[in-house]
Coordinates of C-alpha atoms in Angstrom, one line a residue:
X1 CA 120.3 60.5 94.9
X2 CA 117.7 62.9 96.9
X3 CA 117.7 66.1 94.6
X4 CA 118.8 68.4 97.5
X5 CA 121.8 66.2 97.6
X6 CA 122.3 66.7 94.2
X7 CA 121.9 70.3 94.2
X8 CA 124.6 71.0 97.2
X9 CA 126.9 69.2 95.1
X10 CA 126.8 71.5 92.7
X11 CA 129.3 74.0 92.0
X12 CA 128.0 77.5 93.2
X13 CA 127.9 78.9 90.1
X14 CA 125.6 76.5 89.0
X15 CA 123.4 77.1 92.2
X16 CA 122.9 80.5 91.6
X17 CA 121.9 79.9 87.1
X18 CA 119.5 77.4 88.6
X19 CA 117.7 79.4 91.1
X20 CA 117.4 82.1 88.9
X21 CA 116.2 80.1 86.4
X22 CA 113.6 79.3 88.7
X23 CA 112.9 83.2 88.8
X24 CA 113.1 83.4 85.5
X25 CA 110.6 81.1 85.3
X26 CA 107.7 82.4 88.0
X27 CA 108.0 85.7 85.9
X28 CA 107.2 84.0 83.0
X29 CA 104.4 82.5 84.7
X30 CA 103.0 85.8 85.9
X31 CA 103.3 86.9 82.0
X32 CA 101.1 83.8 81.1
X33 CA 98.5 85.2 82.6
X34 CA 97.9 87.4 79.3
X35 CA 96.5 84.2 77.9
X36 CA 93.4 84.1 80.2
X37 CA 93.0 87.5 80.4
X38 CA 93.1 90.6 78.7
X39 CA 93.5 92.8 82.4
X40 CA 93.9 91.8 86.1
X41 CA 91.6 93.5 88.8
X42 CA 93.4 96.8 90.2
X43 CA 93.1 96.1 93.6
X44 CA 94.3 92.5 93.0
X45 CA 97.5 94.0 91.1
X46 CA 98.0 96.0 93.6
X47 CA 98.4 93.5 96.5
X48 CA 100.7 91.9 94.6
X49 CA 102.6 94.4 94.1
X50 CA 102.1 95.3 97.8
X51 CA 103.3 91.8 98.6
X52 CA 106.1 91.5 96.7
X53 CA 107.6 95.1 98.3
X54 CA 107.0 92.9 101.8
X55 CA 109.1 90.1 100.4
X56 CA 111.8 92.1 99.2
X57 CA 112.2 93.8 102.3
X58 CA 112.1 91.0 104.3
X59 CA 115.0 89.2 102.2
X60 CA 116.7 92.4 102.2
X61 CA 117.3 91.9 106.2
X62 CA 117.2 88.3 106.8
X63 CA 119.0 86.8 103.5
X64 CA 121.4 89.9 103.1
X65 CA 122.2 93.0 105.6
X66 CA 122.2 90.4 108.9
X67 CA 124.7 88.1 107.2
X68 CA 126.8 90.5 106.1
X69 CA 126.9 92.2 109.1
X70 CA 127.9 88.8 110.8
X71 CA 130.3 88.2 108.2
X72 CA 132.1 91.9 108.3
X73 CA 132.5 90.9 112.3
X74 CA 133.7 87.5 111.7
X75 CA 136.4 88.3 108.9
X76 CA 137.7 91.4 111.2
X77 CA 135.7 93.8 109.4
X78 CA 134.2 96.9 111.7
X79 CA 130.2 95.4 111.1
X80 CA 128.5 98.9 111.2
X81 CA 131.0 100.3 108.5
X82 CA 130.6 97.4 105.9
X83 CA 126.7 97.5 106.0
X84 CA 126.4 101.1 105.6
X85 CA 128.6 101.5 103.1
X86 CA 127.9 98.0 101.4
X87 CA 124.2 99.3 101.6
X88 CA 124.5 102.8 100.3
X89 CA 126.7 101.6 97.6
X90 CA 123.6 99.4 96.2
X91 CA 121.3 102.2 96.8
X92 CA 123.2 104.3 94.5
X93 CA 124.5 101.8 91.6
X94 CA 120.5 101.7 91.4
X95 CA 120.3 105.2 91.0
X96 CA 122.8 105.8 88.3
X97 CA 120.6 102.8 86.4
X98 CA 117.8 104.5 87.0
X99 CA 118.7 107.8 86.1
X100 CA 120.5 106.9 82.6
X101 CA 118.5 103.6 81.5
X102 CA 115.3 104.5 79.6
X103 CA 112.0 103.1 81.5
X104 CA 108.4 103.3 81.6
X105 CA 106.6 102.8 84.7
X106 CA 103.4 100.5 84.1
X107 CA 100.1 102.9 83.7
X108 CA 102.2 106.0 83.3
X109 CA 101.8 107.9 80.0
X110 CA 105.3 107.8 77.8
X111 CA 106.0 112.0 78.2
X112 CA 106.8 110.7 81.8
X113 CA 109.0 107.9 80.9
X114 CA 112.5 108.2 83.0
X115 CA 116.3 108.3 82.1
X116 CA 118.1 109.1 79.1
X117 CA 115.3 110.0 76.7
X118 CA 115.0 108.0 73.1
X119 CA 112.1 107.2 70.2
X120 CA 111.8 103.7 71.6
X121 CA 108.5 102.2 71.7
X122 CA 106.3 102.2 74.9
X123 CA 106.5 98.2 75.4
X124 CA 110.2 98.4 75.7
X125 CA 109.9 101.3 77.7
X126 CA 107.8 99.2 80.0
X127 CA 109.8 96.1 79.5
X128 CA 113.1 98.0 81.0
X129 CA 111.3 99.3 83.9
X130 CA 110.8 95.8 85.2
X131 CA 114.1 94.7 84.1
X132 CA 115.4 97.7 86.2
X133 CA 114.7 96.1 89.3
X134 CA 115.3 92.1 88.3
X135 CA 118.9 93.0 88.5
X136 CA 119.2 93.2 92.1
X137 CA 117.2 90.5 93.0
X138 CA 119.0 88.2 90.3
X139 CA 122.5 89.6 92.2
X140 CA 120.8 88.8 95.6
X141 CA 120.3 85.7 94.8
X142 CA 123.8 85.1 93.2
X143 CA 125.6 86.5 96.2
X144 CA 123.8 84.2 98.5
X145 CA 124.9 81.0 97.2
X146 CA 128.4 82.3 96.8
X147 CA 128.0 83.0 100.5
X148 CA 127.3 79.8 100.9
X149 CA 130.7 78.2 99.2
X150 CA 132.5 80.5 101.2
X151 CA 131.8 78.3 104.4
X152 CA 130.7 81.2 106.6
X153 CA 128.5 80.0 109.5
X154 CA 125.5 82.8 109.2
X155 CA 125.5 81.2 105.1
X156 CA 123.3 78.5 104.9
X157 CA 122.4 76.6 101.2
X158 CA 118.9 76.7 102.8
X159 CA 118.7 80.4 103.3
X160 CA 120.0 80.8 100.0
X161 CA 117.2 78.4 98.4
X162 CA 114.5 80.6 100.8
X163 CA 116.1 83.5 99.4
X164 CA 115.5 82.2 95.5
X165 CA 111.9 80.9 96.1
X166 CA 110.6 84.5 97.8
X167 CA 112.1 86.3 95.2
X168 CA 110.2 83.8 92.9
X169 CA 107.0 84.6 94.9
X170 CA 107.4 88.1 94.1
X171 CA 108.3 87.6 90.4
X172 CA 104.7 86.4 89.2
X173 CA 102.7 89.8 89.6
X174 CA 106.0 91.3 88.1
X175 CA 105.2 89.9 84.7
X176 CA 102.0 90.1 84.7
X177 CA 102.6 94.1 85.5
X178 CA 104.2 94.2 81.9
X179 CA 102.5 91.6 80.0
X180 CA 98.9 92.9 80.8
X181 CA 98.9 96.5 79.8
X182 CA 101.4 95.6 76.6
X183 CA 98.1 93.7 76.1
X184 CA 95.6 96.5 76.5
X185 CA 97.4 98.2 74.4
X186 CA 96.7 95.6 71.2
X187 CA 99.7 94.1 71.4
X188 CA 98.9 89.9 70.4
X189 CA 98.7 87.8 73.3
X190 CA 102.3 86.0 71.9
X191 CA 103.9 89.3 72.2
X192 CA 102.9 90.4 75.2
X193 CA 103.7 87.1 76.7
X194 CA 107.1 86.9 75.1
X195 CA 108.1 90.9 76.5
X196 CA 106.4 90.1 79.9
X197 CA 109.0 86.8 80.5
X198 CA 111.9 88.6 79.0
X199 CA 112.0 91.1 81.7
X200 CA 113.1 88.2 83.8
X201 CA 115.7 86.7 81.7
X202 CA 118.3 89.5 83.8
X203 CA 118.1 87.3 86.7
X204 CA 120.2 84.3 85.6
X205 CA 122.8 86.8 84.2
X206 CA 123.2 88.6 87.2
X207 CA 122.9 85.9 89.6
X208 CA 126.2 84.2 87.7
X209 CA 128.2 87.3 87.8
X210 CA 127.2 88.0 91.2
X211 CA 128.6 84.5 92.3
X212 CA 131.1 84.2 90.4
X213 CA 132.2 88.0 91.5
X214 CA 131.9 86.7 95.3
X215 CA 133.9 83.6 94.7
X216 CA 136.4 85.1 92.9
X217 CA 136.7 87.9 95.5
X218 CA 135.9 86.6 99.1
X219 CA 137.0 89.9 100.9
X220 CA 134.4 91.6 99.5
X221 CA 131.7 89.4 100.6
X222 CA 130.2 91.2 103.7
X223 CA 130.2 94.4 101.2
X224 CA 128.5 92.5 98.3
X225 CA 125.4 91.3 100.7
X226 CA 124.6 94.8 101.9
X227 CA 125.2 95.9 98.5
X228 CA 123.0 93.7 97.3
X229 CA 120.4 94.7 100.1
X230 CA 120.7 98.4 99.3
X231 CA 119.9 97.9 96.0
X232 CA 116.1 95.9 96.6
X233 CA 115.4 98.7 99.2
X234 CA 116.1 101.2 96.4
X235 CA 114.0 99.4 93.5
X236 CA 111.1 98.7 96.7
X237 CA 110.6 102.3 98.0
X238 CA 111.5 103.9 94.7
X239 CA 109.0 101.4 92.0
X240 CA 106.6 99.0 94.4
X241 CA 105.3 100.6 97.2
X242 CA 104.5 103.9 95.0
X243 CA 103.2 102.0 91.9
X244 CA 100.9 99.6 94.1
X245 CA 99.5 102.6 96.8
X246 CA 98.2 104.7 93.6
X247 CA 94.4 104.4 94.3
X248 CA 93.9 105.7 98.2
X249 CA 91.0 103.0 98.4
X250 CA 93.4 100.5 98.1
X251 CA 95.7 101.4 100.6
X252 CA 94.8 99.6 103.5
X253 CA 94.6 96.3 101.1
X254 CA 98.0 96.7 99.9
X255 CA 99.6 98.0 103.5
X256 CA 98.4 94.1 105.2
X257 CA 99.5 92.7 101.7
X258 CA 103.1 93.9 102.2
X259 CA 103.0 92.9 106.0
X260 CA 102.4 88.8 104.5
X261 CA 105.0 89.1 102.0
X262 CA 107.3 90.3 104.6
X263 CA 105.9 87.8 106.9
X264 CA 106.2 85.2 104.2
X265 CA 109.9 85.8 103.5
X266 CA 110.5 86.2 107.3
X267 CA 109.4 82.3 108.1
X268 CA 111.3 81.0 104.5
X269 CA 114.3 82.5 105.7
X270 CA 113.8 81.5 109.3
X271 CA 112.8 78.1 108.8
X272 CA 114.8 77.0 105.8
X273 CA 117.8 79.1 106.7

């Protein structure tokens, strides 16, 4: 049997452990990179970073907000009203995270670490702060294929799969961004590599609830796409596009890096949705 066959015989559930899985897994990759080296070139980092805010925002329209909106029309819904609230509500659900869940962001010192404040150590600190934002892209994901069992037109297996492989994409300087400076820091090269992958292991959880949530609750579809949406726009304008425009020389770099990662994600979803 051709494995795509396979696949779309799957239940949805499954789908979405898979592809996140697959997330899981790129992250872990970017982690590896501890074991070659001790630090990755600035500028380089940078434009990954860059990149990955492009492919975020990209999948935030194409594999999210236009669905839903075609959706909301389709199942009587008024199409403006679902994606602004839908999209406002992810916005802020990543707020309230933000603001209570103790994080690090990566070359900050730890008197500026964010949310509740504890003793914990600076790698978990750092650990959570990538973490923070896996949880939306690991509910994107989920919420696409349970689109997709749903059996509504604009939901298409293939856009789901383009939605899993540019998160992917955007996953591997993501672990690299905690691995590496756990590293500087004299942590082994085991340990670092082992918190850099577990920053991804968020994804498969929350791409199962977020499918299973959709198929258990169809009517809320439309809402959980541009809730979804709202939330990757939060963790993008809020963590990626700061954290990678920090050196001015860089910022032209890093401005055309985001422009292929949304271009990127733009022809995934295009030509495989």
């Amino acid at each position: 049997m051709h494995p795509f066959i396979f696949f779309q015989e799957l239940n949805p559930v499954i789908q979405a452990l898979l592809a996140t899985l697959f997330t899981w897994g790129v992250t872990a990759a970017g982690a590896a990179l501890v074991f070659m080296h001790r630090t990755v070139n600035r500028k380089v980092m940078d434009s990954m970073l860059g990149f990955a805010a492009g492919v975020m925002i990209a999948a935030s329209f194409w594999s999210l907000l236009a669905p839903g909106i075609e959706m909301a029309g389709q199942m009587g819904f008024v199409p403006w009203r679902t994606a602004a609230l839908g999209f406002m509500a992810g916005g802020l659900f990543m707020r309230l995270i933000d603001l209570f869940l103790p994080h690090l962001h990566p070359g900050l010192d730890i008197s500026k670490s964010e949310g509740v404040k504890t003793s914990w150590q600076r790698s978990t600190l750092l650990v959570l702060a990538i973490t923070l934002h896996n949880i939306p892209e690991g509910l994107a994901v989920g919420v696409a294929f349970g689109a997709v069992a749903a059996n509504i037109p604009s939901a298409t297996l293939g856009g789901a799969i383009a939605l899993a492989i540019g998160i992917g994409l955007q996953n591997f300087p993501e672990g690299a961004a905690v691995s590496m400076p756990l590293r500087r820091e004299g942590l082994s090269r085991g340990k670092s590599f082992v918190l850099g992958q577990a920053s991804g292991l968020v994804e498969p959880v929350a791409g199962v609830l977020g499918a299973y949530f959709v198929l258990s609750m169809q009517s809320v579809l439309p809402y959980a796409l541009c809730f979804a949406a709202g939330a990757m726009i939060f963790v993008v304008v809020e963590e990626l596009i700061p954290e990678s425009q920090q050196n001015p020389k860089h910022i032209d770099m890093v401005t055309m890096a985001t422009m292929v990662g949304f271009a990127v994600m733009m022809v995934l979803d295009v030509a495989l949705g």
